[in-house]
PDB file of C-alpha atoms in Angstrom:
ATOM      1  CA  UNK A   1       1.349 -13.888  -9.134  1.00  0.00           C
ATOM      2  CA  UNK A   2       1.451 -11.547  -6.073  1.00  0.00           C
ATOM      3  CA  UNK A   3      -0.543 -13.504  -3.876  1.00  0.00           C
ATOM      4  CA  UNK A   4      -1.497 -17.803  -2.960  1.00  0.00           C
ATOM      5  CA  UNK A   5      -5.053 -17.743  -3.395  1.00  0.00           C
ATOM      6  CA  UNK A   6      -7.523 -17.102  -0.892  1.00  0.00           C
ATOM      7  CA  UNK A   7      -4.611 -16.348   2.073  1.00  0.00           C
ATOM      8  CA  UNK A   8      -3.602 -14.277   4.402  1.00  0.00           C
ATOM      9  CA  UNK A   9      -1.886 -11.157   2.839  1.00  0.00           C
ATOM     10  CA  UNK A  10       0.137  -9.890   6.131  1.00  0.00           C
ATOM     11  CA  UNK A  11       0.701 -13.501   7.261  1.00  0.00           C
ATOM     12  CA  UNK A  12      -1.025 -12.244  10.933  1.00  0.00           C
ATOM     13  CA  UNK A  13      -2.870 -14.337  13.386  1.00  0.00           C
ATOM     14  CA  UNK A  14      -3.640 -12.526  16.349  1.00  0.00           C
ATOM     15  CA  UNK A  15      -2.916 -15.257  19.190  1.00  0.00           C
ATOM     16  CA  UNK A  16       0.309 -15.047  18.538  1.00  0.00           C
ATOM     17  CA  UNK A  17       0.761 -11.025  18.385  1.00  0.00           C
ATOM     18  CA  UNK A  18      -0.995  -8.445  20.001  1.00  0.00           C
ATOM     19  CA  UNK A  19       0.285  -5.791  17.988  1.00  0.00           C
ATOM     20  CA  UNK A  20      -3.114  -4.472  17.702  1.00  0.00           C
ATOM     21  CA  UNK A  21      -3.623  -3.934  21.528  1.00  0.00           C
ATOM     22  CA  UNK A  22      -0.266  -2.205  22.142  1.00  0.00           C
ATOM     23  CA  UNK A  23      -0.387   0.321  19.275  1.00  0.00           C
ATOM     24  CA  UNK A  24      -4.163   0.919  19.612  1.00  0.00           C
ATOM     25  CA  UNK A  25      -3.630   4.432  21.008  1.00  0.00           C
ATOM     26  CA  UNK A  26      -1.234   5.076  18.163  1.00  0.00           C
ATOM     27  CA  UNK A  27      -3.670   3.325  15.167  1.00  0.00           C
ATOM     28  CA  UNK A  28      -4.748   6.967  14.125  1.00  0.00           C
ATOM     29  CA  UNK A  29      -1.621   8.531  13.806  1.00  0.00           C
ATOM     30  CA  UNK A  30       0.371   5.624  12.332  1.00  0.00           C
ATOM     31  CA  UNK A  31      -2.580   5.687   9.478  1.00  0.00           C
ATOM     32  CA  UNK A  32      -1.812   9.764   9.023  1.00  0.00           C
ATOM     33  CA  UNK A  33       1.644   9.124   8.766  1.00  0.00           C
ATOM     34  CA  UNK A  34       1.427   5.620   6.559  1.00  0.00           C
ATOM     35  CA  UNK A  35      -0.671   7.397   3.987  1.00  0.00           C
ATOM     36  CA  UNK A  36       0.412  11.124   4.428  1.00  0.00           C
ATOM     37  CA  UNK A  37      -3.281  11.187   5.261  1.00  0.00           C
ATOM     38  CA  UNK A  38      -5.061  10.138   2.338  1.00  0.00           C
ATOM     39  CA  UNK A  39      -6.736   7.846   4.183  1.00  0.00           C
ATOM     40  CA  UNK A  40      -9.395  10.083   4.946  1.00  0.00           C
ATOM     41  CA  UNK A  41     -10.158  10.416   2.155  1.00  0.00           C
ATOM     42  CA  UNK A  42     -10.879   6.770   0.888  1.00  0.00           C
ATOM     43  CA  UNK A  43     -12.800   6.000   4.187  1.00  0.00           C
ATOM     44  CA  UNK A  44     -14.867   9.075   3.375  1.00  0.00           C
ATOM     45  CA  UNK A  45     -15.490   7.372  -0.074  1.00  0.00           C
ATOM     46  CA  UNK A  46     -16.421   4.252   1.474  1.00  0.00           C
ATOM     47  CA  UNK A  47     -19.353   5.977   4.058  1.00  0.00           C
ATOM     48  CA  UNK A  48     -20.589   7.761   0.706  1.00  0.00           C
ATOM     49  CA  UNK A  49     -21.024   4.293  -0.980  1.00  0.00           C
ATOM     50  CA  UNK A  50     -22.858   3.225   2.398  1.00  0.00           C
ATOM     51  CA  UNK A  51     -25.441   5.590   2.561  1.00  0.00           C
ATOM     52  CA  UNK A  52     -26.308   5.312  -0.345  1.00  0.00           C
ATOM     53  CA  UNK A  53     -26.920   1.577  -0.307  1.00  0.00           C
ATOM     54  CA  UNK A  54     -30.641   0.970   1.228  1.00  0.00           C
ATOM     55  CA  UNK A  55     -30.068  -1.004   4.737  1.00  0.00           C
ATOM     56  CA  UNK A  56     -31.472  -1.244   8.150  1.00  0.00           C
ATOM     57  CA  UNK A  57     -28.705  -3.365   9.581  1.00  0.00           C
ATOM     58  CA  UNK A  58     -25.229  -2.487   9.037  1.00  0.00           C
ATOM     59  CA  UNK A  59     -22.240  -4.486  10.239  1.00  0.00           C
ATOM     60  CA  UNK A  60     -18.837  -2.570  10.024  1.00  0.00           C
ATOM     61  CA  UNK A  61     -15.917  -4.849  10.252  1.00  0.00           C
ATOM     62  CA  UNK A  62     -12.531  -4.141  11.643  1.00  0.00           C
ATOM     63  CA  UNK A  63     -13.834  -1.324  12.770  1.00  0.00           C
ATOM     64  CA  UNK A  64     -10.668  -0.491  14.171  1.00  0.00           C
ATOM     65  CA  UNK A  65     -10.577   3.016  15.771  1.00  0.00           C
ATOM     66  CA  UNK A  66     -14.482   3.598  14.295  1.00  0.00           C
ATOM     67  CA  UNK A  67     -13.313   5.875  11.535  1.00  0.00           C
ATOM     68  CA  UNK A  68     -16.169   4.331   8.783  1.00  0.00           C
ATOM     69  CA  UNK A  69     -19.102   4.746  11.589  1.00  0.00           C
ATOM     70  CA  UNK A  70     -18.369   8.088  12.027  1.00  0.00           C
ATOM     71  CA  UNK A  71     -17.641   9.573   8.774  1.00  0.00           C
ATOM     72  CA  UNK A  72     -21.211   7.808   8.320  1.00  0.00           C
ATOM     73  CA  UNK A  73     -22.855   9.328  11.113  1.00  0.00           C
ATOM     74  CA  UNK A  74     -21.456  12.830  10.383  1.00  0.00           C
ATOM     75  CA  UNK A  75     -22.948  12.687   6.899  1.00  0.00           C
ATOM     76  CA  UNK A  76     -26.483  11.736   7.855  1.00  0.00           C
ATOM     77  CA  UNK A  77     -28.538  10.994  10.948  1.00  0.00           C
ATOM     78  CA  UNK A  78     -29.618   7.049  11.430  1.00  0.00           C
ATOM     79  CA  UNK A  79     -33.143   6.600  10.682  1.00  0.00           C
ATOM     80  CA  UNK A  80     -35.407   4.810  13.638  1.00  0.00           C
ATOM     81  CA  UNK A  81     -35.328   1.640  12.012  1.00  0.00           C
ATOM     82  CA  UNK A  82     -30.988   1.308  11.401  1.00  0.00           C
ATOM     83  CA  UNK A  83     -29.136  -0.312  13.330  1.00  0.00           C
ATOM     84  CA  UNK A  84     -25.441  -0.144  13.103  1.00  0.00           C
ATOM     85  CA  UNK A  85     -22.746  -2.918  14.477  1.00  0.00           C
ATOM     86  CA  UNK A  86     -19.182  -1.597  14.849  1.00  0.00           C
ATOM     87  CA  UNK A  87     -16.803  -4.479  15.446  1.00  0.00           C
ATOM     88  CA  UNK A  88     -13.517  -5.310  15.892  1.00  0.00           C
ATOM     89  CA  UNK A  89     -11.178  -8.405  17.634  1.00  0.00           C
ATOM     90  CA  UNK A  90      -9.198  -6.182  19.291  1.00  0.00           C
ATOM     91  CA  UNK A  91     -10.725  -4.567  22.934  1.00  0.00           C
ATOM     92  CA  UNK A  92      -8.419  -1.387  22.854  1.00  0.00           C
ATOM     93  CA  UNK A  93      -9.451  -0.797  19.149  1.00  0.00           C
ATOM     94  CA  UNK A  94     -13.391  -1.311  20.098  1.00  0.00           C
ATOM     95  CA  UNK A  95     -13.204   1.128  23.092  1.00  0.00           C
ATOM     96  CA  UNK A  96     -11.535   3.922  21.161  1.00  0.00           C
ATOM     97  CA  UNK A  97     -14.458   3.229  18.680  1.00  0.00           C
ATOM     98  CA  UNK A  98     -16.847   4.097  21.577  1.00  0.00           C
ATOM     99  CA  UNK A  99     -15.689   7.168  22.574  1.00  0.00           C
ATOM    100  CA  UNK A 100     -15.153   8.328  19.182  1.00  0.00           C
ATOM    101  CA  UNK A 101     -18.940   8.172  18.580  1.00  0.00           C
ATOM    102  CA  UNK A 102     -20.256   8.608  21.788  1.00  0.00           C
ATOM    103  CA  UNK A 103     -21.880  11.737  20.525  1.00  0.00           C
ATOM    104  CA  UNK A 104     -23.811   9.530  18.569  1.00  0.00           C
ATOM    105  CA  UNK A 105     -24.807   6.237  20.325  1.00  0.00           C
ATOM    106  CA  UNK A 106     -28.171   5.977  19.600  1.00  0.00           C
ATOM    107  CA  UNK A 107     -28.808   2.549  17.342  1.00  0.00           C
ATOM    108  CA  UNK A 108     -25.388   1.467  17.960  1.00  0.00           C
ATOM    109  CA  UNK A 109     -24.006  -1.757  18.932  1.00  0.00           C
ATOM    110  CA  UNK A 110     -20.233  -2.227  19.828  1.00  0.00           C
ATOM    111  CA  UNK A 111     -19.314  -5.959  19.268  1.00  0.00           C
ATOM    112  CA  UNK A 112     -16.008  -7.486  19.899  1.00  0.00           C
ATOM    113  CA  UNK A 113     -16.111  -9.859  16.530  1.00  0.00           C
ATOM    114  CA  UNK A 114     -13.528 -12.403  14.929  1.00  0.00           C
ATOM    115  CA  UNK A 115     -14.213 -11.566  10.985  1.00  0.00           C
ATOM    116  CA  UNK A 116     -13.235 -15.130  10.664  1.00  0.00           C
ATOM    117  CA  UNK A 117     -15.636 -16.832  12.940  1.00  0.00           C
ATOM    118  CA  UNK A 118     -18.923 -13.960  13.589  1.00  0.00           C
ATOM    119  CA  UNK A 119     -20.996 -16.218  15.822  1.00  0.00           C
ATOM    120  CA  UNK A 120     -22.735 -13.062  17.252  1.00  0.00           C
ATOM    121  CA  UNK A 121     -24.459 -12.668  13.994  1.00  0.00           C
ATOM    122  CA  UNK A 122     -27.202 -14.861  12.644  1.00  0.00           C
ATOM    123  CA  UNK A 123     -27.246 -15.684   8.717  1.00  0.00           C
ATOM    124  CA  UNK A 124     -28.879 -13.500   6.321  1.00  0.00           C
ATOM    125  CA  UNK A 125     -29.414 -10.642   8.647  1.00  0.00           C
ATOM    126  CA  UNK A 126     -27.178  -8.104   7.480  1.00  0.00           C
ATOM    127  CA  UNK A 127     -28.353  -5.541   4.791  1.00  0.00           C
ATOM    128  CA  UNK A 128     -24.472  -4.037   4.311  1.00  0.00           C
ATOM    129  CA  UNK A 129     -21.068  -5.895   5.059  1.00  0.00           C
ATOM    130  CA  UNK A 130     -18.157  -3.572   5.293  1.00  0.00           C
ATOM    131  CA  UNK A 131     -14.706  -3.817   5.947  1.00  0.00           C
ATOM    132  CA  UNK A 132     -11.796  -1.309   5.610  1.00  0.00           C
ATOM    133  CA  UNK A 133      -8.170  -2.163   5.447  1.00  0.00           C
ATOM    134  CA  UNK A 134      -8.833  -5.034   7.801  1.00  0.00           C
ATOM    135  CA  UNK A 135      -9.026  -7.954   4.558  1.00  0.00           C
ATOM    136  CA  UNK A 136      -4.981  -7.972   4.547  1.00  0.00           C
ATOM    137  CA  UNK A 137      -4.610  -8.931   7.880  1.00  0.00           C
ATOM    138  CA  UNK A 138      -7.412 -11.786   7.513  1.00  0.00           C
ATOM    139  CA  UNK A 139      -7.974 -15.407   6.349  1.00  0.00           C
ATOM    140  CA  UNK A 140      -9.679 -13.905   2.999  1.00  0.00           C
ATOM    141  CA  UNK A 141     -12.020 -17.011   2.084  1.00  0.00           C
ATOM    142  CA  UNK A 142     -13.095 -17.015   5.997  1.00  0.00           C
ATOM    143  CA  UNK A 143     -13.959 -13.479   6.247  1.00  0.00           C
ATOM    144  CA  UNK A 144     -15.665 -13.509   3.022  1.00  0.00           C
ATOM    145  CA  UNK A 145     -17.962 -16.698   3.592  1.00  0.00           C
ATOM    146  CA  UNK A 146     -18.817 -15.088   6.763  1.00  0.00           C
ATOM    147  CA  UNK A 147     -20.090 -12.086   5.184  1.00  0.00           C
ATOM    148  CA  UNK A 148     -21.739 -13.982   2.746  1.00  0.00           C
ATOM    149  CA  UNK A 149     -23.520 -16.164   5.451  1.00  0.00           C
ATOM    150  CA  UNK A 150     -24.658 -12.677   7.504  1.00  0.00           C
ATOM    151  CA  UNK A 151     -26.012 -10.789   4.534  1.00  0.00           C
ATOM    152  CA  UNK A 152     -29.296 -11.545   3.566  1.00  0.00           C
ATOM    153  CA  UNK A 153     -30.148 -12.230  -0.129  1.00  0.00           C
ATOM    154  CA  UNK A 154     -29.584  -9.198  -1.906  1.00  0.00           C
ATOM    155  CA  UNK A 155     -26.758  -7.887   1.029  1.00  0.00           C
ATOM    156  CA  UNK A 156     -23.843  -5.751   0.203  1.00  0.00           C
ATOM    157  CA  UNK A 157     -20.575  -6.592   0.573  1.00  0.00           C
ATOM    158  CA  UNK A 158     -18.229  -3.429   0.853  1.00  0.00           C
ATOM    159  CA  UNK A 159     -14.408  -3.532   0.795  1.00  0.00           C
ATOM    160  CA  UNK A 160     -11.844  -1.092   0.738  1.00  0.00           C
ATOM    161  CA  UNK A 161      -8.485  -2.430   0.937  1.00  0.00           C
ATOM    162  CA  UNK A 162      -4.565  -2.283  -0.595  1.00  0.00           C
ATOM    163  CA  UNK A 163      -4.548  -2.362  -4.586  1.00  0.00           C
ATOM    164  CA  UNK A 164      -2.617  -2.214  -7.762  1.00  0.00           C
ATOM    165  CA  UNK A 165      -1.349   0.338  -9.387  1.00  0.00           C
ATOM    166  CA  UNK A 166      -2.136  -0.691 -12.757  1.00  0.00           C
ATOM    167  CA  UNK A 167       1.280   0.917 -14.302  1.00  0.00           C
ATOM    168  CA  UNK A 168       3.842  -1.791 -13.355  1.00  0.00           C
ATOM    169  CA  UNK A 169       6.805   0.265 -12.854  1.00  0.00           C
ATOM    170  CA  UNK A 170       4.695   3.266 -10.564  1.00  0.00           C
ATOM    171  CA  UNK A 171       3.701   0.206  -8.610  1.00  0.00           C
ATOM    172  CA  UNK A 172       7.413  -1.192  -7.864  1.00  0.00           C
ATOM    173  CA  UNK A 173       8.128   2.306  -7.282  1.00  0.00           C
ATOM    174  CA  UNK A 174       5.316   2.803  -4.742  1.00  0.00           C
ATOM    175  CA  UNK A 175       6.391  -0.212  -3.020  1.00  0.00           C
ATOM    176  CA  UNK A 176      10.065   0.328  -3.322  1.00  0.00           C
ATOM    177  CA  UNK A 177       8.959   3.499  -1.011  1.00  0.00           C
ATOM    178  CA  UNK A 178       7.338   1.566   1.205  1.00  0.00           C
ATOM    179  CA  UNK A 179       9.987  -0.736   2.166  1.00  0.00           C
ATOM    180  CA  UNK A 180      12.162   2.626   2.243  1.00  0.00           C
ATOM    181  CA  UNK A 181       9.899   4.774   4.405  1.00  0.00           C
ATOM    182  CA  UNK A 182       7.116   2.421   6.582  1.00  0.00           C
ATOM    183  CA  UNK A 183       9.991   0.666   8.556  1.00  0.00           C
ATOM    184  CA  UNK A 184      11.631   4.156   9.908  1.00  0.00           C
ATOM    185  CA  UNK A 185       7.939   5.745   9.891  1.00  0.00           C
ATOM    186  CA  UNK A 186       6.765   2.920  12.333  1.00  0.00           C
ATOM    187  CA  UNK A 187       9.416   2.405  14.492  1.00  0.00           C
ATOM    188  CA  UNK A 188       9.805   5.568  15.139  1.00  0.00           C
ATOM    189  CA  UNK A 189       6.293   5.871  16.133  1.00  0.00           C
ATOM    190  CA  UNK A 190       5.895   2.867  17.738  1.00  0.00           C
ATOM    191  CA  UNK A 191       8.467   3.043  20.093  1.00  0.00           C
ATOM    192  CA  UNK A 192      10.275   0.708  17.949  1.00  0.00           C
ATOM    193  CA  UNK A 193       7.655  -1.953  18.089  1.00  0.00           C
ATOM    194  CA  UNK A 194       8.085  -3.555  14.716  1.00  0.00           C
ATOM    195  CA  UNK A 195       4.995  -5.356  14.608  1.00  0.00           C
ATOM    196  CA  UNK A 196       2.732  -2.653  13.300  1.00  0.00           C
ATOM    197  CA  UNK A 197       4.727  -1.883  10.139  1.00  0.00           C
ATOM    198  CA  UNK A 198       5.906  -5.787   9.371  1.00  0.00           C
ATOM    199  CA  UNK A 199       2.174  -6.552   8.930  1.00  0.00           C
ATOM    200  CA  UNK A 200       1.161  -3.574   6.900  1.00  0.00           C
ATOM    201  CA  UNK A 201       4.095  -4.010   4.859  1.00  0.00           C
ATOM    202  CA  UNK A 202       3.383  -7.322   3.605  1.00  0.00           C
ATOM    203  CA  UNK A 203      -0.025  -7.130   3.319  1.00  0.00           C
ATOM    204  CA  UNK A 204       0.494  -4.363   1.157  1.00  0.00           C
ATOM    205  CA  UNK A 205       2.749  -5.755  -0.753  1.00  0.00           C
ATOM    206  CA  UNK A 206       1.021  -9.401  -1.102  1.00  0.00           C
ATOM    207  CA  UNK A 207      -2.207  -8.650  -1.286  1.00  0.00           C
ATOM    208  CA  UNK A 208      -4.395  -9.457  -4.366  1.00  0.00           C
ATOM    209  CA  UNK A 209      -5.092  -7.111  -7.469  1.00  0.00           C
ATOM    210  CA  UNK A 210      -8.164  -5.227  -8.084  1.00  0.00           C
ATOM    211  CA  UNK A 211      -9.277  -7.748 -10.727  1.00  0.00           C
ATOM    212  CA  UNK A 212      -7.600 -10.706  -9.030  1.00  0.00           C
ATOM    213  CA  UNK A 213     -10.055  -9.673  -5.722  1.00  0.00           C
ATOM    214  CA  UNK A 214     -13.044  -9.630  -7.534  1.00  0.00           C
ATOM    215  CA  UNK A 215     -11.968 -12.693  -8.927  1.00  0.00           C
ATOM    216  CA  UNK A 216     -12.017 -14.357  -5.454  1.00  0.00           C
ATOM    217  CA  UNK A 217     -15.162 -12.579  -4.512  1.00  0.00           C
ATOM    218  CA  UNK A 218     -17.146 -13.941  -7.062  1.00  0.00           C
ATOM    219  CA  UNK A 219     -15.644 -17.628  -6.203  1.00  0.00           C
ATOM    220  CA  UNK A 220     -17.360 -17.382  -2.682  1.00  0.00           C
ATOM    221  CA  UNK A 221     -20.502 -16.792  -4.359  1.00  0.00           C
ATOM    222  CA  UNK A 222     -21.378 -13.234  -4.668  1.00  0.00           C
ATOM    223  CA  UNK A 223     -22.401 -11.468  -8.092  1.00  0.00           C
ATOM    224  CA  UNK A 224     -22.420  -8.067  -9.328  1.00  0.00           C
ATOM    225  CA  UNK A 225     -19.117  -7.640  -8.386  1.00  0.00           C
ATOM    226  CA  UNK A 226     -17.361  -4.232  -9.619  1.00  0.00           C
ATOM    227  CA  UNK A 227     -14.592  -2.237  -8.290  1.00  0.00           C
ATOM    228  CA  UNK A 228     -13.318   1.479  -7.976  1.00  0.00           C
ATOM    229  CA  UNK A 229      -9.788   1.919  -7.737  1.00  0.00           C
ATOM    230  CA  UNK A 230      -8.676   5.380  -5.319  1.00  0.00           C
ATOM    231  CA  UNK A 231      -5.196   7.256  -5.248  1.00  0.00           C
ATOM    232  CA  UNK A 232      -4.492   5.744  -8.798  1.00  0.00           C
ATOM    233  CA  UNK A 233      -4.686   1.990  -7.397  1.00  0.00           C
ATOM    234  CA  UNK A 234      -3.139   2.439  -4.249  1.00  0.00           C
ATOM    235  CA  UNK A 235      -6.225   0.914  -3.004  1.00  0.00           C
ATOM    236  CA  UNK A 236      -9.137  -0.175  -4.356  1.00  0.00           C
ATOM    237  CA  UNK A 237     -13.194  -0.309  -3.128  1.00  0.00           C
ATOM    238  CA  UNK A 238     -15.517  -3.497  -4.240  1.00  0.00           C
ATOM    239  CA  UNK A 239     -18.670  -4.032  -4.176  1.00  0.00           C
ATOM    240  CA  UNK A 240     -20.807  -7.206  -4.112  1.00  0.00           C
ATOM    241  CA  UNK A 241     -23.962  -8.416  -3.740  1.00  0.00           C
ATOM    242  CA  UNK A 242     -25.328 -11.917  -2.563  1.00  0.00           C
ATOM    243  CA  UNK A 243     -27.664 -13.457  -4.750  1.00  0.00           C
ATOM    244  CA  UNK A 244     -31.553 -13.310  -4.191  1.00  0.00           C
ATOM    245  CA  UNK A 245     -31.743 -16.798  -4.484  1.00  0.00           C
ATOM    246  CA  UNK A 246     -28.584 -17.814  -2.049  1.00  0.00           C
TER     247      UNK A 246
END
């Protein structure tokens, strides 16, 4: 088993580390470097699946540096009646966020929102839930009954986050290079702050399968739950939806 049910992957809590404000100006470059830049390219994947989804009210997540929004935004203009809600706990995070779409402000809200606790947000009135990368770093079962509680009946829940690869030994092997590479990577970028790389690491490396995740999904009550896996299982995007009758 390569995770406890329903816990936190990276074993974070952020009242006791800050990690998150102090590398904030670094997030971008640490996620280049982390993923030789493939990230990019599964955030673009996840704004695809977005717009496509019908929504007026979006609520992004861990927004961190704002990278879903605008991938969004670049791809199609907000209608009059959208309303987008970038979020994220940390304030350095959020205000990077803002100036990265400040060319395109118009029906959107910055938030500073716990994932675990979204008391800004009243039940079923969110049309699409997403998160990227931030579920690892989370009290899963928290942030997922609070994105069931937002999304109205019929919501989407969208997640991209660390995977499986489904081949057992390319999956040692991945994280074999990991453990290798991440800790130089970070410190070295980081000013030796070891924080930002501990984290990732084990969430990475703890975090549920692609079919174990769904399985947890569908525990908190969603349905319709399927999954695409990116980068041969290096990550992996689900998708739910909250029953009609919920």
């Amino acid at each position: 088993m390569r995770h406890q049910k329903l816990k936190n992957a990276a074993e974070f809590e952020n009242t006791r580390d800050d990690v998150f404000e102090r590398i904030a100006s670094r997030y971008d470059l640490l996620c280049d470097l982390f993923s030789l830049g493939i990230h990019r390219i599964w955030k673009r994947r996840v704004s695809d699946l977005v717009s496509e989804e019908p929504w007026d009210n979006l609520l992004d997540v861990a927004s961190g540096t704002g990278d879903i929004v605008l991938k969004l935004l670049q791809k199609k203009k907000l209608l009059s009646n959208q309303k987008v809600i970038v979020s994220d706990i940390c304030r350095k995070m959020l205000s990077i966020a803002e100036r990265k779409i400040d060319d395109y402000r118009e029906n959107i809200r910055f938030e500073r929102i716990n994932a675990h606790s979204i008391n800004e947000i009243d039940s079923s009135s969110i049309d699409v839930y997403s998160i990227s990368l931030g579920l690892k770093i989370c009290d899963r079962e928290k942030a997922m009954q609070e994105a069931f509680r937002v999304l109205k009946p019929g919501g989407r829940f969208v997640s991209l986050e660390a995977s499986n690869i489904p081949f057992n030994w390319l999956h040692n092997l991945y994280l074999f290079y990991m453990a290798l590479c991440m800790p130089f990577i970070g410190w070295v970028a980081t000013g030796g702050d070891s924080s930002a790389y501990k984290y990732l690491l084990h969430g990475v490396r703890d975090f549920p399968s692609a079919e174990d995740l769904k399985t947890e999904i569908e525990s908190i009550g969603f349905e319709k739950v399927k999954y695409e896996r990116l980068s041969l299982g290096i990550v992996a995007i689900h998708i739910a939806v909250k029953p009609e009758c919920a």
